[in-house]
Amino acid sequence: MTSSVPVVVLVSGTRTDFLLDEFSRYVRDYELVVATSATQVVEVSTGLAAQGRQVALFVVDAELPDAPALEAVAKLRTAVPTARRLVTAHRDRFLVEGPTMRPGMATGLLDAYLLMPQGPRDEEFHTAITEMLSEWASTVATPEVEMVQIIATGKEPLTMAIRDLLARAGLPHGLHAPESDVGIQVLGEFEARYGEVGQLPVVSAPLRELLISPKTAAEVATYLSSRPEDLPPGTVLDLVIIGAGPAGLAAAVYGASEGLSTMVIEADAVGGQAGTSSMIRNYLGFPRGISGMRLAQRANQQAMRFGAAFFNGTQATGLRRVPDSTLWTVESERGSVQARAVVLASGVAYRRLGVPAVEELAGRGVYYGSAMTAAREMADAHVVVVGGGNSAGQAALHLAKFANEVTIMVRREDLRATMSQYLIEEIAHSARIRVQPSSAIVDGGGEGWLQYVDVRNLIDGSVTRREIQGLFLLLGAVTHTDWLPSEVSRDEKGFILTGRDVPHEFWIDGLPPENLATSAPGVFAVGDVRAGSMKRVASATGEGASVVPIVHDWLVG
């Protein structure tokens, strides 16, 4: 096969023929390579890497002739950190080996531990395989089929922002230079019809005219989406949801499934901050974990199946009550719509670092969020992740698959107060990640691209310079709720007050609003934008589902 075909490596001392037969269903898209020992598979992996081959998956027999399976897997993680790693055991050994494998899964050394197939069409086994290959393809591999093509010259901040948005939206895309074959074809077809293109970038997608020189990534989201002004005049919806993070998506699924006419307005890409997470391992029902992009994509498709409409790249700009009515008008950059109920699920944004020299390099080595596309550009680089929350931990683990060294920098003494224990354990077992506590970035710079940062030790005040190629900032939560009317009460930080937290002047007959209801009748708040929320994906999803019965009661009441 050609060097562009990804590889699945099967490792077993006695069952290679069985594994080759079982994995024969994948031979159209992957090359199957066999190793019969731990020693040999390391040699095979080194050779594949030297040839520039991509290994998508290692499948390792729990019984190897020359080493414990986990010892072999640890070497493979070092040799090919981007590959998924699976240990599989024969039924005679599955329960026996289980206690040995559990620590490997808890620390991220293993992606899965599975029982070997017991007969034909063991789809439970192959569901796990295809899930791992799917996640690998979406976070590591170059897309084979491009839904969107970007014609641009290189690593301009806007181009990187567009690529990151497309990655979070789950849209396979490619970047092509104007002088490339694809670039010449796309630009030539446009110029033949309309004249010279002019300024880059240019975005091309099926069934749409070219998008010429967008000013923001949000314009691309709008270009690929429907718009509020496309609605028939006079449309009144049962429910408009502002924000398509986990909370907004859950509200959309449950609202639409209950028969409510439902629209979701999202300023960016579906998924919110959760959509930037490379791998969420503690979400209920996904034992092998799931990327935030994939979770959001599935929820988006589920909501649309029930009839919910999505308008992406559309920033909500105002909310006002229709005079002499219980209806609300939601205003946006792309038009307005009326609704009987509104759910605010706009989430939060990352706080800015506030160091001017670093801010000037945003998009040129400096990124807010995990920047999935930029992570792939960090091969062999030294990068710093600033932040101590789960998002920062997930970003560091993803970056460690590409970068040579990843430093998690926090102002606190350690990560225990802000990060889930499972992430702390995975980070502790990664040879490429270290944690630098009691530290803050005070300066930085570079010639057109980030090259260094100055770091202050918060204990002794000393400042040291570090040469790095990437800085990923995941700095807590900042709300953007200043567009809301005064009728919607907020705390001093802009988080929306609900239930008993609503000021007493808005209570009716001495009773507070419902738990997720705001001070404005018919307006509700869920997820990270709500004061007192847990700031976790599962809790946001729960609030999004829980608000729908309250909305329904309001509509029929």
PDB file of N, CA, C and O in Angstrom, residues 248-290:
ATOM      1  N   GLY A 248     -27.341  24.288  25.926  1.00  0.00           N
ATOM      2  CA  GLY A 248     -28.248  24.681  24.851  1.00  0.00           C
ATOM      3  C   GLY A 248     -28.630  23.514  23.961  1.00  0.00           C
ATOM      4  O   GLY A 248     -29.785  23.399  23.532  1.00  0.00           O
ATOM      5  N   LEU A 249     -27.667  22.623  23.695  1.00  0.00           N
ATOM      6  CA  LEU A 249     -27.971  21.460  22.868  1.00  0.00           C
ATOM      7  C   LEU A 249     -28.968  20.533  23.555  1.00  0.00           C
ATOM      8  O   LEU A 249     -29.888  20.007  22.925  1.00  0.00           O
ATOM      9  N   ALA A 250     -28.775  20.319  24.871  1.00  0.00           N
ATOM     10  CA  ALA A 250     -29.721  19.469  25.603  1.00  0.00           C
ATOM     11  C   ALA A 250     -31.113  20.087  25.601  1.00  0.00           C
ATOM     12  O   ALA A 250     -32.117  19.388  25.407  1.00  0.00           O
ATOM     13  N   ALA A 251     -31.196  21.392  25.801  1.00  0.00           N
ATOM     14  CA  ALA A 251     -32.496  22.055  25.762  1.00  0.00           C
ATOM     15  C   ALA A 251     -33.131  21.928  24.378  1.00  0.00           C
ATOM     16  O   ALA A 251     -34.352  21.742  24.253  1.00  0.00           O
ATOM     17  N   ALA A 252     -32.301  21.996  23.336  1.00  0.00           N
ATOM     18  CA  ALA A 252     -32.832  21.865  21.976  1.00  0.00           C
ATOM     19  C   ALA A 252     -33.364  20.461  21.725  1.00  0.00           C
ATOM     20  O   ALA A 252     -34.444  20.282  21.134  1.00  0.00           O
ATOM     21  N   VAL A 253     -32.623  19.448  22.167  1.00  0.00           N
ATOM     22  CA  VAL A 253     -33.063  18.063  21.969  1.00  0.00           C
ATOM     23  C   VAL A 253     -34.385  17.819  22.691  1.00  0.00           C
ATOM     24  O   VAL A 253     -35.359  17.303  22.108  1.00  0.00           O
ATOM     25  N   TYR A 254     -34.453  18.196  23.964  1.00  0.00           N
ATOM     26  CA  TYR A 254     -35.654  17.907  24.742  1.00  0.00           C
ATOM     27  C   TYR A 254     -36.813  18.822  24.350  1.00  0.00           C
ATOM     28  O   TYR A 254     -37.968  18.385  24.328  1.00  0.00           O
ATOM     29  N   GLY A 255     -36.522  20.077  24.025  1.00  0.00           N
ATOM     30  CA  GLY A 255     -37.590  20.966  23.600  1.00  0.00           C
ATOM     31  C   GLY A 255     -38.224  20.516  22.296  1.00  0.00           C
ATOM     32  O   GLY A 255     -39.448  20.412  22.172  1.00  0.00           O
ATOM     33  N   ALA A 256     -37.373  20.224  21.293  1.00  0.00           N
ATOM     34  CA  ALA A 256     -37.897  19.792  20.005  1.00  0.00           C
ATOM     35  C   ALA A 256     -38.586  18.443  20.104  1.00  0.00           C
ATOM     36  O   ALA A 256     -39.612  18.207  19.452  1.00  0.00           O
ATOM     37  N   SER A 257     -38.044  17.538  20.937  1.00  0.00           N
ATOM     38  CA  SER A 257     -38.667  16.216  21.059  1.00  0.00           C
ATOM     39  C   SER A 257     -40.023  16.292  21.755  1.00  0.00           C
ATOM     40  O   SER A 257     -40.848  15.381  21.593  1.00  0.00           O
ATOM     41  N   GLU A 258     -40.259  17.359  22.519  1.00  0.00           N
ATOM     42  CA  GLU A 258     -41.562  17.553  23.166  1.00  0.00           C
ATOM     43  C   GLU A 258     -42.540  18.308  22.277  1.00  0.00           C
ATOM     44  O   GLU A 258     -43.627  18.688  22.718  1.00  0.00           O
ATOM     45  N   GLY A 259     -42.148  18.554  21.052  1.00  0.00           N
ATOM     46  CA  GLY A 259     -43.052  19.186  20.105  1.00  0.00           C
ATOM     47  C   GLY A 259     -43.001  20.692  20.078  1.00  0.00           C
ATOM     48  O   GLY A 259     -43.827  21.316  19.405  1.00  0.00           O
ATOM     49  N   LEU A 260     -42.055  21.309  20.786  1.00  0.00           N
ATOM     50  CA  LEU A 260     -41.930  22.763  20.761  1.00  0.00           C
ATOM     51  C   LEU A 260     -41.173  23.189  19.509  1.00  0.00           C
ATOM     52  O   LEU A 260     -40.145  22.600  19.167  1.00  0.00           O
ATOM     53  N   SER A 261     -41.677  24.208  18.831  1.00  0.00           N
ATOM     54  CA  SER A 261     -40.912  24.760  17.707  1.00  0.00           C
ATOM     55  C   SER A 261     -39.696  25.463  18.300  1.00  0.00           C
ATOM     56  O   SER A 261     -39.819  26.398  19.081  1.00  0.00           O
ATOM     57  N   THR A 262     -38.513  24.999  17.919  1.00  0.00           N
ATOM     58  CA  THR A 262     -37.287  25.346  18.636  1.00  0.00           C
ATOM     59  C   THR A 262     -36.223  25.865  17.677  1.00  0.00           C
ATOM     60  O   THR A 262     -35.967  25.268  16.627  1.00  0.00           O
ATOM     61  N   MET A 263     -35.606  26.976  18.055  1.00  0.00           N
ATOM     62  CA  MET A 263     -34.491  27.531  17.302  1.00  0.00           C
ATOM     63  C   MET A 263     -33.313  27.767  18.245  1.00  0.00           C
ATOM     64  O   MET A 263     -33.506  28.192  19.387  1.00  0.00           O
ATOM     65  N   VAL A 264     -32.103  27.494  17.747  1.00  0.00           N
ATOM     66  CA  VAL A 264     -30.884  27.737  18.513  1.00  0.00           C
ATOM     67  C   VAL A 264     -30.048  28.769  17.768  1.00  0.00           C
ATOM     68  O   VAL A 264     -29.772  28.616  16.573  1.00  0.00           O
ATOM     69  N   ILE A 265     -29.664  29.821  18.467  1.00  0.00           N
ATOM     70  CA  ILE A 265     -28.801  30.862  17.900  1.00  0.00           C
ATOM     71  C   ILE A 265     -27.438  30.744  18.566  1.00  0.00           C
ATOM     72  O   ILE A 265     -27.326  30.846  19.793  1.00  0.00           O
ATOM     73  N   GLU A 266     -26.390  30.526  17.774  1.00  0.00           N
ATOM     74  CA  GLU A 266     -25.041  30.318  18.294  1.00  0.00           C
ATOM     75  C   GLU A 266     -24.079  31.291  17.614  1.00  0.00           C
ATOM     76  O   GLU A 266     -24.037  31.384  16.389  1.00  0.00           O
ATOM     77  N   ALA A 267     -23.307  32.000  18.422  1.00  0.00           N
ATOM     78  CA  ALA A 267     -22.410  33.013  17.877  1.00  0.00           C
ATOM     79  C   ALA A 267     -21.201  32.424  17.168  1.00  0.00           C
ATOM     80  O   ALA A 267     -20.560  33.079  16.347  1.00  0.00           O
ATOM     81  N   ASP A 268     -20.877  31.168  17.473  1.00  0.00           N
ATOM     82  CA  ASP A 268     -19.656  30.568  16.946  1.00  0.00           C
ATOM     83  C   ASP A 268     -20.003  29.207  16.334  1.00  0.00           C
ATOM     84  O   ASP A 268     -20.910  29.093  15.527  1.00  0.00           O
ATOM     85  N   ALA A 269     -19.295  28.173  16.736  1.00  0.00           N
ATOM     86  CA  ALA A 269     -19.578  26.813  16.274  1.00  0.00           C
ATOM     87  C   ALA A 269     -20.341  26.057  17.347  1.00  0.00           C
ATOM     88  O   ALA A 269     -20.188  26.324  18.547  1.00  0.00           O
ATOM     89  N   VAL A 270     -21.146  25.102  16.933  1.00  0.00           N
ATOM     90  CA  VAL A 270     -21.864  24.262  17.884  1.00  0.00           C
ATOM     91  C   VAL A 270     -20.871  23.565  18.808  1.00  0.00           C
ATOM     92  O   VAL A 270     -19.835  23.083  18.375  1.00  0.00           O
ATOM     93  N   GLY A 271     -21.201  23.546  20.100  1.00  0.00           N
ATOM     94  CA  GLY A 271     -20.359  22.862  21.070  1.00  0.00           C
ATOM     95  C   GLY A 271     -19.842  23.747  22.181  1.00  0.00           C
ATOM     96  O   GLY A 271     -19.527  23.260  23.263  1.00  0.00           O
ATOM     97  N   GLY A 272     -19.736  25.061  21.926  1.00  0.00           N
ATOM     98  CA  GLY A 272     -19.233  25.957  22.956  1.00  0.00           C
ATOM     99  C   GLY A 272     -17.815  25.588  23.381  1.00  0.00           C
ATOM    100  O   GLY A 272     -17.046  24.992  22.628  1.00  0.00           O
ATOM    101  N   GLN A 273     -17.465  25.927  24.627  1.00  0.00           N
ATOM    102  CA  GLN A 273     -16.140  25.576  25.129  1.00  0.00           C
ATOM    103  C   GLN A 273     -15.937  24.072  25.164  1.00  0.00           C
ATOM    104  O   GLN A 273     -14.841  23.570  24.909  1.00  0.00           O
ATOM    105  N   ALA A 274     -16.995  23.328  25.462  1.00  0.00           N
ATOM    106  CA  ALA A 274     -16.872  21.874  25.515  1.00  0.00           C
ATOM    107  C   ALA A 274     -16.465  21.311  24.159  1.00  0.00           C
ATOM    108  O   ALA A 274     -15.785  20.281  24.083  1.00  0.00           O
ATOM    109  N   GLY A 275     -16.864  21.987  23.090  1.00  0.00           N
ATOM    110  CA  GLY A 275     -16.521  21.522  21.752  1.00  0.00           C
ATOM    111  C   GLY A 275     -15.041  21.559  21.456  1.00  0.00           C
ATOM    112  O   GLY A 275     -14.581  20.937  20.502  1.00  0.00           O
ATOM    113  N   THR A 276     -14.265  22.298  22.260  1.00  0.00           N
ATOM    114  CA  THR A 276     -12.825  22.360  22.060  1.00  0.00           C
ATOM    115  C   THR A 276     -12.087  21.253  22.807  1.00  0.00           C
ATOM    116  O   THR A 276     -10.877  21.104  22.641  1.00  0.00           O
ATOM    117  N   SER A 277     -12.784  20.488  23.637  1.00  0.00           N
ATOM    118  CA  SER A 277     -12.133  19.440  24.425  1.00  0.00           C
ATOM    119  C   SER A 277     -11.777  18.260  23.525  1.00  0.00           C
ATOM    120  O   SER A 277     -12.629  17.707  22.843  1.00  0.00           O
ATOM    121  N   SER A 278     -10.503  17.878  23.539  1.00  0.00           N
ATOM    122  CA  SER A 278     -10.053  16.793  22.674  1.00  0.00           C
ATOM    123  C   SER A 278     -10.567  15.442  23.136  1.00  0.00           C
ATOM    124  O   SER A 278     -10.776  14.539  22.319  1.00  0.00           O
ATOM    125  N   MET A 279     -10.780  15.272  24.441  1.00  0.00           N
ATOM    126  CA  MET A 279     -11.268  13.989  24.933  1.00  0.00           C
ATOM    127  C   MET A 279     -11.878  14.174  26.325  1.00  0.00           C
ATOM    128  O   MET A 279     -11.188  14.588  27.264  1.00  0.00           O
ATOM    129  N   ILE A 280     -13.170  13.904  26.440  1.00  0.00           N
ATOM    130  CA  ILE A 280     -13.885  13.941  27.714  1.00  0.00           C
ATOM    131  C   ILE A 280     -14.071  12.499  28.157  1.00  0.00           C
ATOM    132  O   ILE A 280     -14.772  11.729  27.506  1.00  0.00           O
ATOM    133  N   ARG A 281     -13.443  12.116  29.255  1.00  0.00           N
ATOM    134  CA  ARG A 281     -13.465  10.711  29.666  1.00  0.00           C
ATOM    135  C   ARG A 281     -14.473  10.423  30.779  1.00  0.00           C
ATOM    136  O   ARG A 281     -14.724   9.252  31.078  1.00  0.00           O
ATOM    137  N   ASN A 282     -15.014  11.446  31.416  1.00  0.00           N
ATOM    138  CA  ASN A 282     -15.911  11.192  32.551  1.00  0.00           C
ATOM    139  C   ASN A 282     -17.364  11.542  32.241  1.00  0.00           C
ATOM    140  O   ASN A 282     -18.146  11.796  33.142  1.00  0.00           O
ATOM    141  N   TYR A 283     -17.720  11.537  30.954  1.00  0.00           N
ATOM    142  CA  TYR A 283     -19.115  11.803  30.589  1.00  0.00           C
ATOM    143  C   TYR A 283     -19.873  10.476  30.559  1.00  0.00           C
ATOM    144  O   TYR A 283     -19.429   9.502  29.942  1.00  0.00           O
ATOM    145  N   LEU A 284     -21.035  10.468  31.221  1.00  0.00           N
ATOM    146  CA  LEU A 284     -21.802   9.243  31.389  1.00  0.00           C
ATOM    147  C   LEU A 284     -22.116   8.575  30.044  1.00  0.00           C
ATOM    148  O   LEU A 284     -22.582   9.211  29.111  1.00  0.00           O
ATOM    149  N   GLY A 285     -21.840   7.276  29.971  1.00  0.00           N
ATOM    150  CA  GLY A 285     -22.221   6.492  28.809  1.00  0.00           C
ATOM    151  C   GLY A 285     -21.162   6.344  27.741  1.00  0.00           C
ATOM    152  O   GLY A 285     -21.401   5.680  26.732  1.00  0.00           O
ATOM    153  N   PHE A 286     -19.978   6.945  27.940  1.00  0.00           N
ATOM    154  CA  PHE A 286     -18.901   6.837  26.961  1.00  0.00           C
ATOM    155  C   PHE A 286     -17.653   6.293  27.656  1.00  0.00           C
ATOM    156  O   PHE A 286     -16.756   7.056  28.043  1.00  0.00           O
ATOM    157  N   PRO A 287     -17.582   4.980  27.843  1.00  0.00           N
ATOM    158  CA  PRO A 287     -16.491   4.400  28.629  1.00  0.00           C
ATOM    159  C   PRO A 287     -15.109   4.640  28.032  1.00  0.00           C
ATOM    160  O   PRO A 287     -14.115   4.628  28.758  1.00  0.00           O
ATOM    161  N   ARG A 288     -15.023   4.846  26.737  1.00  0.00           N
ATOM    162  CA  ARG A 288     -13.728   5.098  26.110  1.00  0.00           C
ATOM    163  C   ARG A 288     -13.503   6.589  25.879  1.00  0.00           C
ATOM    164  O   ARG A 288     -12.525   6.984  25.244  1.00  0.00           O
ATOM    165  N   GLY A 289     -14.417   7.407  26.394  1.00  0.00           N
ATOM    166  CA  GLY A 289     -14.309   8.841  26.218  1.00  0.00           C
ATOM    167  C   GLY A 289     -14.869   9.289  24.877  1.00  0.00           C
ATOM    168  O   GLY A 289     -15.132   8.481  23.977  1.00  0.00           O
ATOM    169  N   ILE A 290     -15.061  10.580  24.749  1.00  0.00           N
ATOM    170  CA  ILE A 290     -15.547  11.166  23.499  1.00  0.00           C
ATOM    171  C   ILE A 290     -15.041  12.600  23.415  1.00  0.00           C
ATOM    172  O   ILE A 290     -14.954  13.311  24.421  1.00  0.00           O
TER     173      ILE A 290
END
